[in-house]
Coordinates of C-alpha atoms and ligand atoms in Angstrom, one line a residue:
Chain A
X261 CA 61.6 103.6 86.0
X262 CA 64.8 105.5 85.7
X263 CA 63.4 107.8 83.4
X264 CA 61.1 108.4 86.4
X265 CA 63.5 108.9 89.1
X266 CA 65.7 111.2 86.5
X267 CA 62.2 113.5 86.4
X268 CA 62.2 113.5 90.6
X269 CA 65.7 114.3 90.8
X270 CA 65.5 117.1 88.6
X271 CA 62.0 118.1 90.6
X272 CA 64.0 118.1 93.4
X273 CA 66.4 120.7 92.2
X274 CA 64.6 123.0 90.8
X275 CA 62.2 122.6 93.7
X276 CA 64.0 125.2 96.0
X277 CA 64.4 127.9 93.1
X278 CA 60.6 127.7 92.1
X279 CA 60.3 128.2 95.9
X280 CA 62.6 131.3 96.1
X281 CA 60.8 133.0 93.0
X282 CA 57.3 132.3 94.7
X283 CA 58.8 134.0 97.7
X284 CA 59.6 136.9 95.8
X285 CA 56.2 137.9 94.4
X286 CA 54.6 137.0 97.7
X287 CA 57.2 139.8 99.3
X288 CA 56.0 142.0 96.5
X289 CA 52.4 141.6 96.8
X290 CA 52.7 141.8 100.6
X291 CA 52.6 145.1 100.8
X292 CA 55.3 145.0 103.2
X293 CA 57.5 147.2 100.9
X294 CA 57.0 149.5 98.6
X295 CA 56.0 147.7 94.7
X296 CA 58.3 150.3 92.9
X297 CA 61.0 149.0 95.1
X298 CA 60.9 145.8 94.7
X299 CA 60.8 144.7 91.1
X300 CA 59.0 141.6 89.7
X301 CA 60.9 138.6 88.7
X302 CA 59.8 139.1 85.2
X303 CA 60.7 142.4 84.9
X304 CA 64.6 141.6 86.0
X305 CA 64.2 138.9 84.1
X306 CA 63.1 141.1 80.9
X307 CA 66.1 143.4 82.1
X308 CA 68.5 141.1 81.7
X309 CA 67.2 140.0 78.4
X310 CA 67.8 143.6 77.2
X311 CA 71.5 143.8 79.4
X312 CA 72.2 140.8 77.9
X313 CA 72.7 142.5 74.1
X314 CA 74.2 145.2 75.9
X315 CA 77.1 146.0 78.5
X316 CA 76.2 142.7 80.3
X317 CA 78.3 139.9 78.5
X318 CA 81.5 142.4 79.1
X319 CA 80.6 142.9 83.1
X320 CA 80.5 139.1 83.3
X321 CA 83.7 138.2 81.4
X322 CA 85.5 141.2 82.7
X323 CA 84.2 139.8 87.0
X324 CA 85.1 136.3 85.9
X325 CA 88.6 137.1 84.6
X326 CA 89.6 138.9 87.5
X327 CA 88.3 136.1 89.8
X328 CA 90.4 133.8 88.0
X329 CA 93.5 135.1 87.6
X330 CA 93.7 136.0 91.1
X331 CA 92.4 132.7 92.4
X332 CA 95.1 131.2 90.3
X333 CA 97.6 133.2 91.1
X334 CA 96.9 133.2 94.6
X335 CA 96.5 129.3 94.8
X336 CA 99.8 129.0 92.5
X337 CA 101.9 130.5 95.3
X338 CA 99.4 129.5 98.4
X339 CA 99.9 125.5 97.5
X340 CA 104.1 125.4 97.9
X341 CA 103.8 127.9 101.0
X342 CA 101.0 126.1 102.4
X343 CA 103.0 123.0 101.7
X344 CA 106.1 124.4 103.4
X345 CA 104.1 125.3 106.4
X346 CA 102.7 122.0 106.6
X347 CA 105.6 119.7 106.4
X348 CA 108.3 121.7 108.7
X349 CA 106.3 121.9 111.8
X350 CA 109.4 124.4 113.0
X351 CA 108.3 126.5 110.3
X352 CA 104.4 126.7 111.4
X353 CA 105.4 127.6 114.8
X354 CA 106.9 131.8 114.3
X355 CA 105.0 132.1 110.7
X356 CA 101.4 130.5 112.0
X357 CA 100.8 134.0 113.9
X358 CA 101.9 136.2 110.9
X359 CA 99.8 134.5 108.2
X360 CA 96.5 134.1 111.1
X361 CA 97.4 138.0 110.9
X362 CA 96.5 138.6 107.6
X363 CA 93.9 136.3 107.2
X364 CA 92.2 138.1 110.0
X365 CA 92.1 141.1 108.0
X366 CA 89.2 141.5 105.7
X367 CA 90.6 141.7 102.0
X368 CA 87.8 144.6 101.5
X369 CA 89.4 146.9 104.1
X370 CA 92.9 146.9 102.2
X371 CA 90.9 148.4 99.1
X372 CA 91.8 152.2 100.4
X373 CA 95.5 151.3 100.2
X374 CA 95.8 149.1 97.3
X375 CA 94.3 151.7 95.3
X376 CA 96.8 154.4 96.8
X377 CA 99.7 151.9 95.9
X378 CA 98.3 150.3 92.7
X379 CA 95.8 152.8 91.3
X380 CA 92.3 151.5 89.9
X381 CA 93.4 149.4 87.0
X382 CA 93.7 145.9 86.8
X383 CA 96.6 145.5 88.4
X384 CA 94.6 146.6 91.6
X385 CA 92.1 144.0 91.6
X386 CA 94.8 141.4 91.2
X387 CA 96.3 142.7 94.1
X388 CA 93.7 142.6 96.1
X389 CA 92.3 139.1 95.0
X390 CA 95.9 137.4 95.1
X391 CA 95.4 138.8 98.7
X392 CA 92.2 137.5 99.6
X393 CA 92.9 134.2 97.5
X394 CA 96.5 133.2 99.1
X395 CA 95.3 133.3 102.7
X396 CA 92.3 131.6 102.2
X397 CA 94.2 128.9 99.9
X398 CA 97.5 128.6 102.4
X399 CA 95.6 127.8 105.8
X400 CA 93.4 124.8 103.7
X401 CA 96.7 123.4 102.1
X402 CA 98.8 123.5 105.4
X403 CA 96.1 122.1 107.5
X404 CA 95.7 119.3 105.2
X405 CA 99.2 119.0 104.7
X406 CA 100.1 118.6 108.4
X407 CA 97.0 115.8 108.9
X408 CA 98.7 113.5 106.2
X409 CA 99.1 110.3 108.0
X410 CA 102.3 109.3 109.2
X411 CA 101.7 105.8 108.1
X412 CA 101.9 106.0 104.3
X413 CA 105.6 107.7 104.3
X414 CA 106.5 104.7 106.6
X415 CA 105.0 102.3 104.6
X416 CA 107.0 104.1 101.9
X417 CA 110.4 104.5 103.0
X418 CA 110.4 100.3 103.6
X419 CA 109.2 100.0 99.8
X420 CA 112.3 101.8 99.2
X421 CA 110.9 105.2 98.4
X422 CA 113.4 108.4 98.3
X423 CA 112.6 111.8 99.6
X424 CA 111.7 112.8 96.3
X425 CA 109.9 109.6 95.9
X426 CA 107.8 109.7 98.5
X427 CA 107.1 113.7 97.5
X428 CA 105.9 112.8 93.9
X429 CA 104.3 109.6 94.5
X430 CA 102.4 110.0 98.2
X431 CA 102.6 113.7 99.3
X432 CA 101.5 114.9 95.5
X433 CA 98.0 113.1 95.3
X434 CA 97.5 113.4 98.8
X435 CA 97.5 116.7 98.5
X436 CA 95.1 117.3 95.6
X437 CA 92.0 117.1 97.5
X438 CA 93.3 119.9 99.4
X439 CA 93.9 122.2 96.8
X440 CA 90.9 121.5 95.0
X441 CA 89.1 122.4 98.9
X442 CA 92.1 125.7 98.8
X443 CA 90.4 126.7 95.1
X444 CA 86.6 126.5 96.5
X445 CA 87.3 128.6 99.3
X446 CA 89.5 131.3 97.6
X447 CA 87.1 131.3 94.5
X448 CA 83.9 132.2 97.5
X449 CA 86.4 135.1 99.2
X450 CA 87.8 136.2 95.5
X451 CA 83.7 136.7 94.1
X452 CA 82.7 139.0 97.5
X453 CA 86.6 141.2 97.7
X454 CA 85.9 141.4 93.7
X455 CA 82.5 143.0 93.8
X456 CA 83.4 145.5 96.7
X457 CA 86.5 145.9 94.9
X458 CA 84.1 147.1 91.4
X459 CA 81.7 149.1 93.4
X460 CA 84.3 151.4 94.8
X461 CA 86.9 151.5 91.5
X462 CA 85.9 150.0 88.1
X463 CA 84.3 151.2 85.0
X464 CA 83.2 147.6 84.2
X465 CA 82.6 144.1 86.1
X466 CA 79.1 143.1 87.5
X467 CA 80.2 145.1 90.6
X468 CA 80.3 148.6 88.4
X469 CA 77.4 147.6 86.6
X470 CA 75.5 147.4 90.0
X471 CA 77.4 150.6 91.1
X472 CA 76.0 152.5 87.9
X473 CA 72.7 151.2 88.4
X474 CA 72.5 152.4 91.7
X475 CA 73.5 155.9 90.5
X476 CA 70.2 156.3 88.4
X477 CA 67.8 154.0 91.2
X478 CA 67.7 151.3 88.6
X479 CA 66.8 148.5 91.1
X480 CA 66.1 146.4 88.0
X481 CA 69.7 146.2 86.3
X482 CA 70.8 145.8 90.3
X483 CA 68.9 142.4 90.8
X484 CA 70.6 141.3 87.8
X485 CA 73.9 142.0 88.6
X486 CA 73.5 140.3 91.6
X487 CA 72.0 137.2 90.2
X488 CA 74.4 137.1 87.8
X489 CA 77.2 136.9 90.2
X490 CA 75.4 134.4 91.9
X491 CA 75.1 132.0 89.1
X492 CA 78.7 132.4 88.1
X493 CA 79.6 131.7 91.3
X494 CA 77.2 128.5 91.8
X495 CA 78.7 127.0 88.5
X496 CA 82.1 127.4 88.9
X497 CA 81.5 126.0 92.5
X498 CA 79.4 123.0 90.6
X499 CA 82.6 122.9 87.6
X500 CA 84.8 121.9 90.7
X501 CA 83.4 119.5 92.8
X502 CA 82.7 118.1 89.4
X503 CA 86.2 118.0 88.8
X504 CA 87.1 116.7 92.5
X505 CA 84.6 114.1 92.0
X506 CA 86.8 112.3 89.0
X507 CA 90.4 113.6 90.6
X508 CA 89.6 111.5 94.2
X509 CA 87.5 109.2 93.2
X510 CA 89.6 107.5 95.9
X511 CA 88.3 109.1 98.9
X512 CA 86.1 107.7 101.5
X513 CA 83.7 110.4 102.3
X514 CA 80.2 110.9 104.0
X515 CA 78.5 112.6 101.2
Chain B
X249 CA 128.4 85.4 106.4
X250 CA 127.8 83.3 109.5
X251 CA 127.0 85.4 112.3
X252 CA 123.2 86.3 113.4
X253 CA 121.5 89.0 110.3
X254 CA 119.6 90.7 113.1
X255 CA 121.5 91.4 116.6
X256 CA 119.5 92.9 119.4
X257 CA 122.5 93.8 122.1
X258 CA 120.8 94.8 125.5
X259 CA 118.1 97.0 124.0
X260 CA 116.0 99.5 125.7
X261 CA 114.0 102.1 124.9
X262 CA 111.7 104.8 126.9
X263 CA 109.3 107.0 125.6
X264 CA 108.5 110.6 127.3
X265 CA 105.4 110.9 129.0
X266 CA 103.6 113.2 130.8
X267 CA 104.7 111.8 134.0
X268 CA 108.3 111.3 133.2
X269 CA 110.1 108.7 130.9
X270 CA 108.3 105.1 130.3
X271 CA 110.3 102.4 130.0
X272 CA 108.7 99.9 127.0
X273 CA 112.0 97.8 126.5
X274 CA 114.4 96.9 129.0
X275 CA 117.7 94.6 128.6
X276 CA 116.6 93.0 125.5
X277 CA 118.9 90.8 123.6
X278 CA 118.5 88.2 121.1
X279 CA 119.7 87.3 117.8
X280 CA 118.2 86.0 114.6
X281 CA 120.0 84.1 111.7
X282 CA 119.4 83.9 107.9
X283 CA 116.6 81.5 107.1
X284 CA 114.9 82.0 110.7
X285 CA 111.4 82.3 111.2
X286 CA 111.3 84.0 114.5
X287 CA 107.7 85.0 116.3
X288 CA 107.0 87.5 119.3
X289 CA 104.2 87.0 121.5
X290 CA 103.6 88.9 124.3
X291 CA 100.4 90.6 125.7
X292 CA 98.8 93.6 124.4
X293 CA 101.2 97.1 124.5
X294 CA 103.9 95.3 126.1
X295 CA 106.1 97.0 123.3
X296 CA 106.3 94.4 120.3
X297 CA 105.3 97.0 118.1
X298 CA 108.2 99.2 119.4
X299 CA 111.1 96.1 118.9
X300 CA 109.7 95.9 114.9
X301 CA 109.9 99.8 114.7
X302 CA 113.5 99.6 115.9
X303 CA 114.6 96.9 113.2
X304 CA 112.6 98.7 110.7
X305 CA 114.5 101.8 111.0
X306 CA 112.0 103.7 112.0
X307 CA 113.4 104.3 116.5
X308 CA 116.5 104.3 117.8
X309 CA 117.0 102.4 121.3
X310 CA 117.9 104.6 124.4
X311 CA 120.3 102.3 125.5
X312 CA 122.1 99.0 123.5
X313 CA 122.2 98.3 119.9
X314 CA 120.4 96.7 117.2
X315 CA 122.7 95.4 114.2
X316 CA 121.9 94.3 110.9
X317 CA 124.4 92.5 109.4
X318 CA 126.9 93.7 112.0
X319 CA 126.4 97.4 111.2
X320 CA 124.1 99.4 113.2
X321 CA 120.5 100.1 111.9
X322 CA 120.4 103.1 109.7
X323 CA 116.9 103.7 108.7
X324 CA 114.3 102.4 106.6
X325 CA 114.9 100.4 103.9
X326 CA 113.8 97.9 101.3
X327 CA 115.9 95.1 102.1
X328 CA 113.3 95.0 105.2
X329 CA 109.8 94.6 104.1
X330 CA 107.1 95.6 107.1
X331 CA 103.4 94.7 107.2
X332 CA 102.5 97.6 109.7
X333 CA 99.6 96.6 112.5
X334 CA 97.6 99.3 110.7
X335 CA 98.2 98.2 107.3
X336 CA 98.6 101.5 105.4
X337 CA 97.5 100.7 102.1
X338 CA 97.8 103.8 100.1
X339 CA 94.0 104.9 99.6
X340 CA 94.9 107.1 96.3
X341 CA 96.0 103.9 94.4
X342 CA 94.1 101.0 93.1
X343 CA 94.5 97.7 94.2
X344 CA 96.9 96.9 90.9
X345 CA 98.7 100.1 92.0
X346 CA 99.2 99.3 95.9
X347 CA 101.2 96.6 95.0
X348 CA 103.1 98.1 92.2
X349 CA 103.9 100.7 94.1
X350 CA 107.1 99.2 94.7
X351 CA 108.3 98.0 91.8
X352 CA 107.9 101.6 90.6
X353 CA 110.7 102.8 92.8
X354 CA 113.9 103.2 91.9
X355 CA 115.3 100.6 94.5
X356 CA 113.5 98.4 92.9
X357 CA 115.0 95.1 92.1
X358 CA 112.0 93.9 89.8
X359 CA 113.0 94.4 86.3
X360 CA 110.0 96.8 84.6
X361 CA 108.9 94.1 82.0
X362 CA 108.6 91.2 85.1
X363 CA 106.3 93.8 87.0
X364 CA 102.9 93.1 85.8
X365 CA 104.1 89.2 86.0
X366 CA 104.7 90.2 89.6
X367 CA 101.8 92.2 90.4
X368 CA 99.4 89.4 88.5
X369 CA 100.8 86.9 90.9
X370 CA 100.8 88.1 94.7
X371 CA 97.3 90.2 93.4
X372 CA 96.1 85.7 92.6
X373 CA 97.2 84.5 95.8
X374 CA 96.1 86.7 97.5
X375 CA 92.7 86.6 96.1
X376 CA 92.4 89.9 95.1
X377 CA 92.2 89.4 90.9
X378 CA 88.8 90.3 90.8
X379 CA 89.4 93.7 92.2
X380 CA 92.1 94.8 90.4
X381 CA 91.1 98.3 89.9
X382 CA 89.0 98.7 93.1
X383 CA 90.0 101.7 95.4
X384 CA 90.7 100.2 98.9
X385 CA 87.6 102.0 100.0
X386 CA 85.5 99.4 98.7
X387 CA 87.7 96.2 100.2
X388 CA 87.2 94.7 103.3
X389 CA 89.2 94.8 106.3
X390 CA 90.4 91.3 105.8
X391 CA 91.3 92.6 102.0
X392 CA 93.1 95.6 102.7
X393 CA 95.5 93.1 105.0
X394 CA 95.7 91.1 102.3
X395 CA 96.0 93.6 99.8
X396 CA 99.1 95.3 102.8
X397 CA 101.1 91.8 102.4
X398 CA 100.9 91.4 99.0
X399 CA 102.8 94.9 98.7
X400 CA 104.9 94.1 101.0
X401 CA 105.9 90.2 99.2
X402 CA 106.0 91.9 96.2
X403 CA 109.3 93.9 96.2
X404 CA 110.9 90.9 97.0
X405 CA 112.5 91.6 100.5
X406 CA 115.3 89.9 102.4
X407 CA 113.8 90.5 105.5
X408 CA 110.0 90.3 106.6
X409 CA 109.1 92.0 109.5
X410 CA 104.7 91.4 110.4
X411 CA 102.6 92.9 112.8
X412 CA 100.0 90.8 113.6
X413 CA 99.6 90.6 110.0
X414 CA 96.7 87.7 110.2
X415 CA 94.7 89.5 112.8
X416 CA 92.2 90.8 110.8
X417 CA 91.3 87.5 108.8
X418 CA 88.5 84.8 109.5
X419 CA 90.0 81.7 110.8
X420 CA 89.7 79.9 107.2
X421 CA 91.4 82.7 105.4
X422 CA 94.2 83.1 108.2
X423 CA 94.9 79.4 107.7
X424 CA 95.3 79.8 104.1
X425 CA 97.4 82.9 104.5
X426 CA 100.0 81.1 106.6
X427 CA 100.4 78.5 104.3
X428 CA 100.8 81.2 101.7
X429 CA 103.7 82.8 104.1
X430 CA 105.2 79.5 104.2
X431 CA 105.3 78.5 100.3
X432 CA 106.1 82.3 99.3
X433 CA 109.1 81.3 102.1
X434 CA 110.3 77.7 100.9
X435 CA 110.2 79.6 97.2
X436 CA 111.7 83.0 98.2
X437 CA 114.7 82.4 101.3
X438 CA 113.9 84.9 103.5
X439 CA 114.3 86.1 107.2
X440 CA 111.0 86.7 109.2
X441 CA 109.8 88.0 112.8
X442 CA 106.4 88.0 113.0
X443 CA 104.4 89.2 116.0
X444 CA 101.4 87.5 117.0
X445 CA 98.7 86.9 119.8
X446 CA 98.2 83.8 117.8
X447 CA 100.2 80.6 120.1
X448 CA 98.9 78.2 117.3
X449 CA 100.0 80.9 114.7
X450 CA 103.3 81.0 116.3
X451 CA 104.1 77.2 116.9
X452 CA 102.7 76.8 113.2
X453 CA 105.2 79.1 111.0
X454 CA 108.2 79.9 113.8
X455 CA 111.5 77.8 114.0
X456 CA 111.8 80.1 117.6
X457 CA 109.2 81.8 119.7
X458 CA 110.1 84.4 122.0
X459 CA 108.0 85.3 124.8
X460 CA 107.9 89.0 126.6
X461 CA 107.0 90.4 129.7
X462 CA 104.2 92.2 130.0
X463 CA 105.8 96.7 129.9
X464 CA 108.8 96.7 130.1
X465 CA 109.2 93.9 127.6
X466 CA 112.0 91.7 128.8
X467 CA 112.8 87.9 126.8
X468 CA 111.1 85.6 129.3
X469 CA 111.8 82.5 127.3
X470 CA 113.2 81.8 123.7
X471 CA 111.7 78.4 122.6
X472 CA 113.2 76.3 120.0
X473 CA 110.5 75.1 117.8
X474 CA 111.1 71.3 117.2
X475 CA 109.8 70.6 113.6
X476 CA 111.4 71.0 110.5
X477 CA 110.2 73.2 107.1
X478 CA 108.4 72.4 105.0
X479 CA 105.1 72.0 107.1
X480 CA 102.0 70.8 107.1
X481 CA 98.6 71.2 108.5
X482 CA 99.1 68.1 109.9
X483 CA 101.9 69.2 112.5
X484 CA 98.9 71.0 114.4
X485 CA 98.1 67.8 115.7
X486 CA 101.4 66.8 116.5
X487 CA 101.6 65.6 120.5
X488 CA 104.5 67.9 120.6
X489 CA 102.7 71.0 119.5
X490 CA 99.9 70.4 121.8
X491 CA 102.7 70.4 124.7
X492 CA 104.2 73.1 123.7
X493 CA 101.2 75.3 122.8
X494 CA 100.1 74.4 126.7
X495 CA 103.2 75.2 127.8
X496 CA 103.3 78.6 125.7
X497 CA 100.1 79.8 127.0
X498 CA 100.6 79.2 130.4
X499 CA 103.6 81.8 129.9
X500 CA 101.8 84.5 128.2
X501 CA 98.7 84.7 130.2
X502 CA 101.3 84.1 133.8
X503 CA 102.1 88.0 131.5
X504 CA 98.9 88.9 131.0
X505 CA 97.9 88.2 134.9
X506 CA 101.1 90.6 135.7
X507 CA 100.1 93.2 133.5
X508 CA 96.7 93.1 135.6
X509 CA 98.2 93.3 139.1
X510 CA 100.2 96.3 137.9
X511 CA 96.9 97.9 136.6
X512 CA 95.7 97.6 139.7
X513 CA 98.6 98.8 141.5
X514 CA 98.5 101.7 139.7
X515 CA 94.7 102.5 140.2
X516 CA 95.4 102.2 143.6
Ligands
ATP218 N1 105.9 107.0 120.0 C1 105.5 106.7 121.2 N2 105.5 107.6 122.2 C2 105.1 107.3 123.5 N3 104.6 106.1 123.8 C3 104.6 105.1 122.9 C4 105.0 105.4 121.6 N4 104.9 104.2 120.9 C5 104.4 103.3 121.7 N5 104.2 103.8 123.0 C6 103.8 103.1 124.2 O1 104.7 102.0 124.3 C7 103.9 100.9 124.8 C8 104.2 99.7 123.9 O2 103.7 100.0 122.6 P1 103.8 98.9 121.4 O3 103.0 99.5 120.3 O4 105.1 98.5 121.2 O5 102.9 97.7 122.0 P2 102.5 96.3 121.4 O6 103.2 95.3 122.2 O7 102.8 96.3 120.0 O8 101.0 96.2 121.7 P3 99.8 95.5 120.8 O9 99.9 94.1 121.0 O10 98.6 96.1 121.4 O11 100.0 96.0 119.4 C9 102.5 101.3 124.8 O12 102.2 101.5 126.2 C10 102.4 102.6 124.0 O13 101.5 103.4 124.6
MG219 MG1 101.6 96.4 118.3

């Protein structure tokens, strides 16, 4: 019986994918584009075999360290500033406008000028995805910090609880959700600045590998790329609302 | 130390609207001694909530003073526990760790090796052993009041200030909590104002009732309750509570019938 339902559920899941795949030889076989420019699923999937023993495993690592170092950094600063922003309401009032300014601007279209300030190296990318990464982190935290309930730093302060007190023991885990929701979001903006950040400066990442490809018409190696940006997205998205699963258990939510 | 622990001197307070200040307490004055048990009643948004938040630390009148202990209030504190209308049990902690919560502190007066003693005990009588290590998300409304009281007992305050602190219990379990509030009481000398819609509730626990208007609150009568602690279940049929619980009504809903005519005054 469970065994059963296990089976469904994992039906269920891969349902959609089996769909997608489908789709994609049915838009082949159409006739509505060209064959030679769309290539089979089994052929990108035979390219990536043959990437995979190649540059590929570099290209991933090298896209998944810059997204995390600049997530982290970002977050790292985001999360205090955020916080700032959220508790002083005097605060949020002249700097709400400056930081709405930024965030308005699309990470991507600072690419030019990091690279005139910065160059092409690493320290670039971290730029730029500390960039994207803080702004989408600070507006999550600040928001959630300013919806805190009055109610539990009462119900505090007639326990006895000191500033500090109160920070550590009711503002702290109150807060976690939030950065965990900060993380998601930067971690979607970090993946889409980094891969426009490869395709116009890098000699490796998933976004130079798709770049290369390009060069020589390989639409193969490009599906890849793509896919695998996708996937290393998906899971790191799946790793943390694993980990926000265990961290507030606490939480009453919907779904 | 004689004189009254909480001194209300001519208290009011108004609150900023849209349409110019409200006026929720007007010329209110009354004092309450060590040992009292003292109950508000008054009908609904007449400010009750408001004279608790001033004792509690939490608003300063507009006009008059409140003293505790001869000195002005000075903000929150844990001499004065408060079991808030809205309970606020902290969502992020467990059951065990609601009430702890406290003792955690460093205010606290519970020495760290008495604490799970402490925590075992008010988590038993209130009935909420067997979930222990639930996250309030899964207790009932009825529980998390509970589970908001037991907190609140459990640091041991000098002062208990309750909001309608019954209000969301079935009749059988409300019973059973007041009785608790009166042995946790006869063990643990304390100083009480409770507010409560609850005229049996009142009459029940209170050495004093007072009545308020309906907004502004004014005092519109201070009654002396005439029986003695410890009490029984028994005092409920007492000829003397039945008069006074006639009498009491007829005050509070003569409040309630003026807080209608002024609705309707100002719909007009
Ligand atoms: N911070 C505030 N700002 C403005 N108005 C307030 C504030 N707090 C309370 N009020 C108003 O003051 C009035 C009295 O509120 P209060 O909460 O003291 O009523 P209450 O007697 O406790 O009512 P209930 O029995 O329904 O709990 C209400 O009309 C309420 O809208
Ligand atoms: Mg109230």
């Amino acid at each position: 019986m469970a065994k059963d339902s296990k089976v469904r559920h994992g039906a269920l899941i891969a349902a959609p994918w089996v769909a997608l795949v489908v789709l994609w030889y049915g838009i082949r076989e159409s006739g509505l584009f060209n064959p030679a420019l769309v290539p089979a699923p089994h052929a990108v999937f035979a390219k990536f075999g043959e990437l995979i023993q190649g540059r590929l495993p570099n290209d991933m690592l090298m896209s998944t360290r810059r997204v995390v170092t600049g997530v982290l950094l970002g977050i790292t600063v985001a999360v205090p500033v955020g916080f700032c922003l959220g508790w002083y309401k005097g605060l949020r009032t002249f700097v709400d406008p400056v930081i709405n300014f930024f965030r308005a601007l699309p990470p991507i279209a600072l690419i030019p000028l990091v690279i005139v300030y910065f160059g092409i190296g690493e320290t670039a990318k971290t730029v730029i995805l500390f960039y994207a990464s803080f702004f989408a982190g600070v507006i999550v935290m600040y928001e959630g910090i300013a919806q805190v309930n009055p109610i539990y730093v009462k119900v505090s302060r007639t326990l006895g609880a000191t500033d500090m007190e109160i920070f550590a023991r009711v503002i702290v885990p109150l807060t976690v959700p939030h950065i965990l929701t900060a993380v998601r979001v930067a971690l979607g903006v970090a993946w889409a600045t980094l891969v426009a950040a490869e395709l116009i400066a890098a000699q490796q990442g998933l976004g130079a590998m798709i770049q290369d490809a390009s060069a020589f018409f390989q639409l193969d190696t490009i599906y890849v790329g793509i896919i695998c940006i996708g996937s290393i997205a998906l899971l790191m998205d799946m790793l943390l609302r694993l980990a926000t699963r265990k961290l507030v258990a606490w939480q009453e939510r919907i779904a | 130390m004689n004189g009254p622990r909480i001194r209300f001197q001519d208290v009011a307070v108004d609150f900023p609207t849209d349409r110019g200040p409200m006026r929720v307490l007007d010329g209110v004055s009354f004092d309450v001694h060590e040992g009292e048990f003292v109950s508000i009643i008054g009908p609904s948004g007449c400010g009750k909530t408001t004279i608790l938040n001033i004792i509690g630390g939490f608003l300063n009148p507009s006009s008059g003073q409140v003293l505790l202990d001869d000195r002005p209030v000075a903000g929150p504190g844990p001499d004065r526990g408060v079991i808030f209308q809205e309970y606020g049990v902290f969502p992020w902690l467990t059951v065990r760790d609601n009430i702890e919560f406290g003792l955690k502190l460093g205010a606290s007066r519970v020495a760290p090796a008495e604490r799970d003693a402490v925590v075992s005990r008010y988590m038993g009588l209130m009935g909420l052993a067997d979930f222990a290590d639930h996250f309030p998300k899964h207790l009932s409304g009825g529980m998390r009041q509970r589970l908001a009281i037991a907190r609140a007992y459990a640091v041991r305050p000098e002062f208990l200030l309750m909001d309608e602190p019954f209000g969301a219990l079935d009749a059988q379990t409300r019973s059973a909590m007041q009785d608790l509030l009166l042995e946790v009481l006869q063990a643990e000398k304390k100083t009480v104002i409770l507010i409560t819609h609850s005229v049996d509730e009142a009459i029940y626990l209170s050495s004093r009732i007072i009545v308020v208007t309906a907004r502004p609150a004014r005092i519109r009568t201070i009654i002396e309750v005439p029986f003695g602690y410890p009490r029984a279940d028994a005092v409920h049929e007492h000829p003397q509570f039945t008069e006074l619980r006639t009498r009491i009504r007829d005050l509070v809903m003569h409040e309630y019938q003026a807080q209608a005519n002024q609705a309707v005054r100002h719909s007009e």
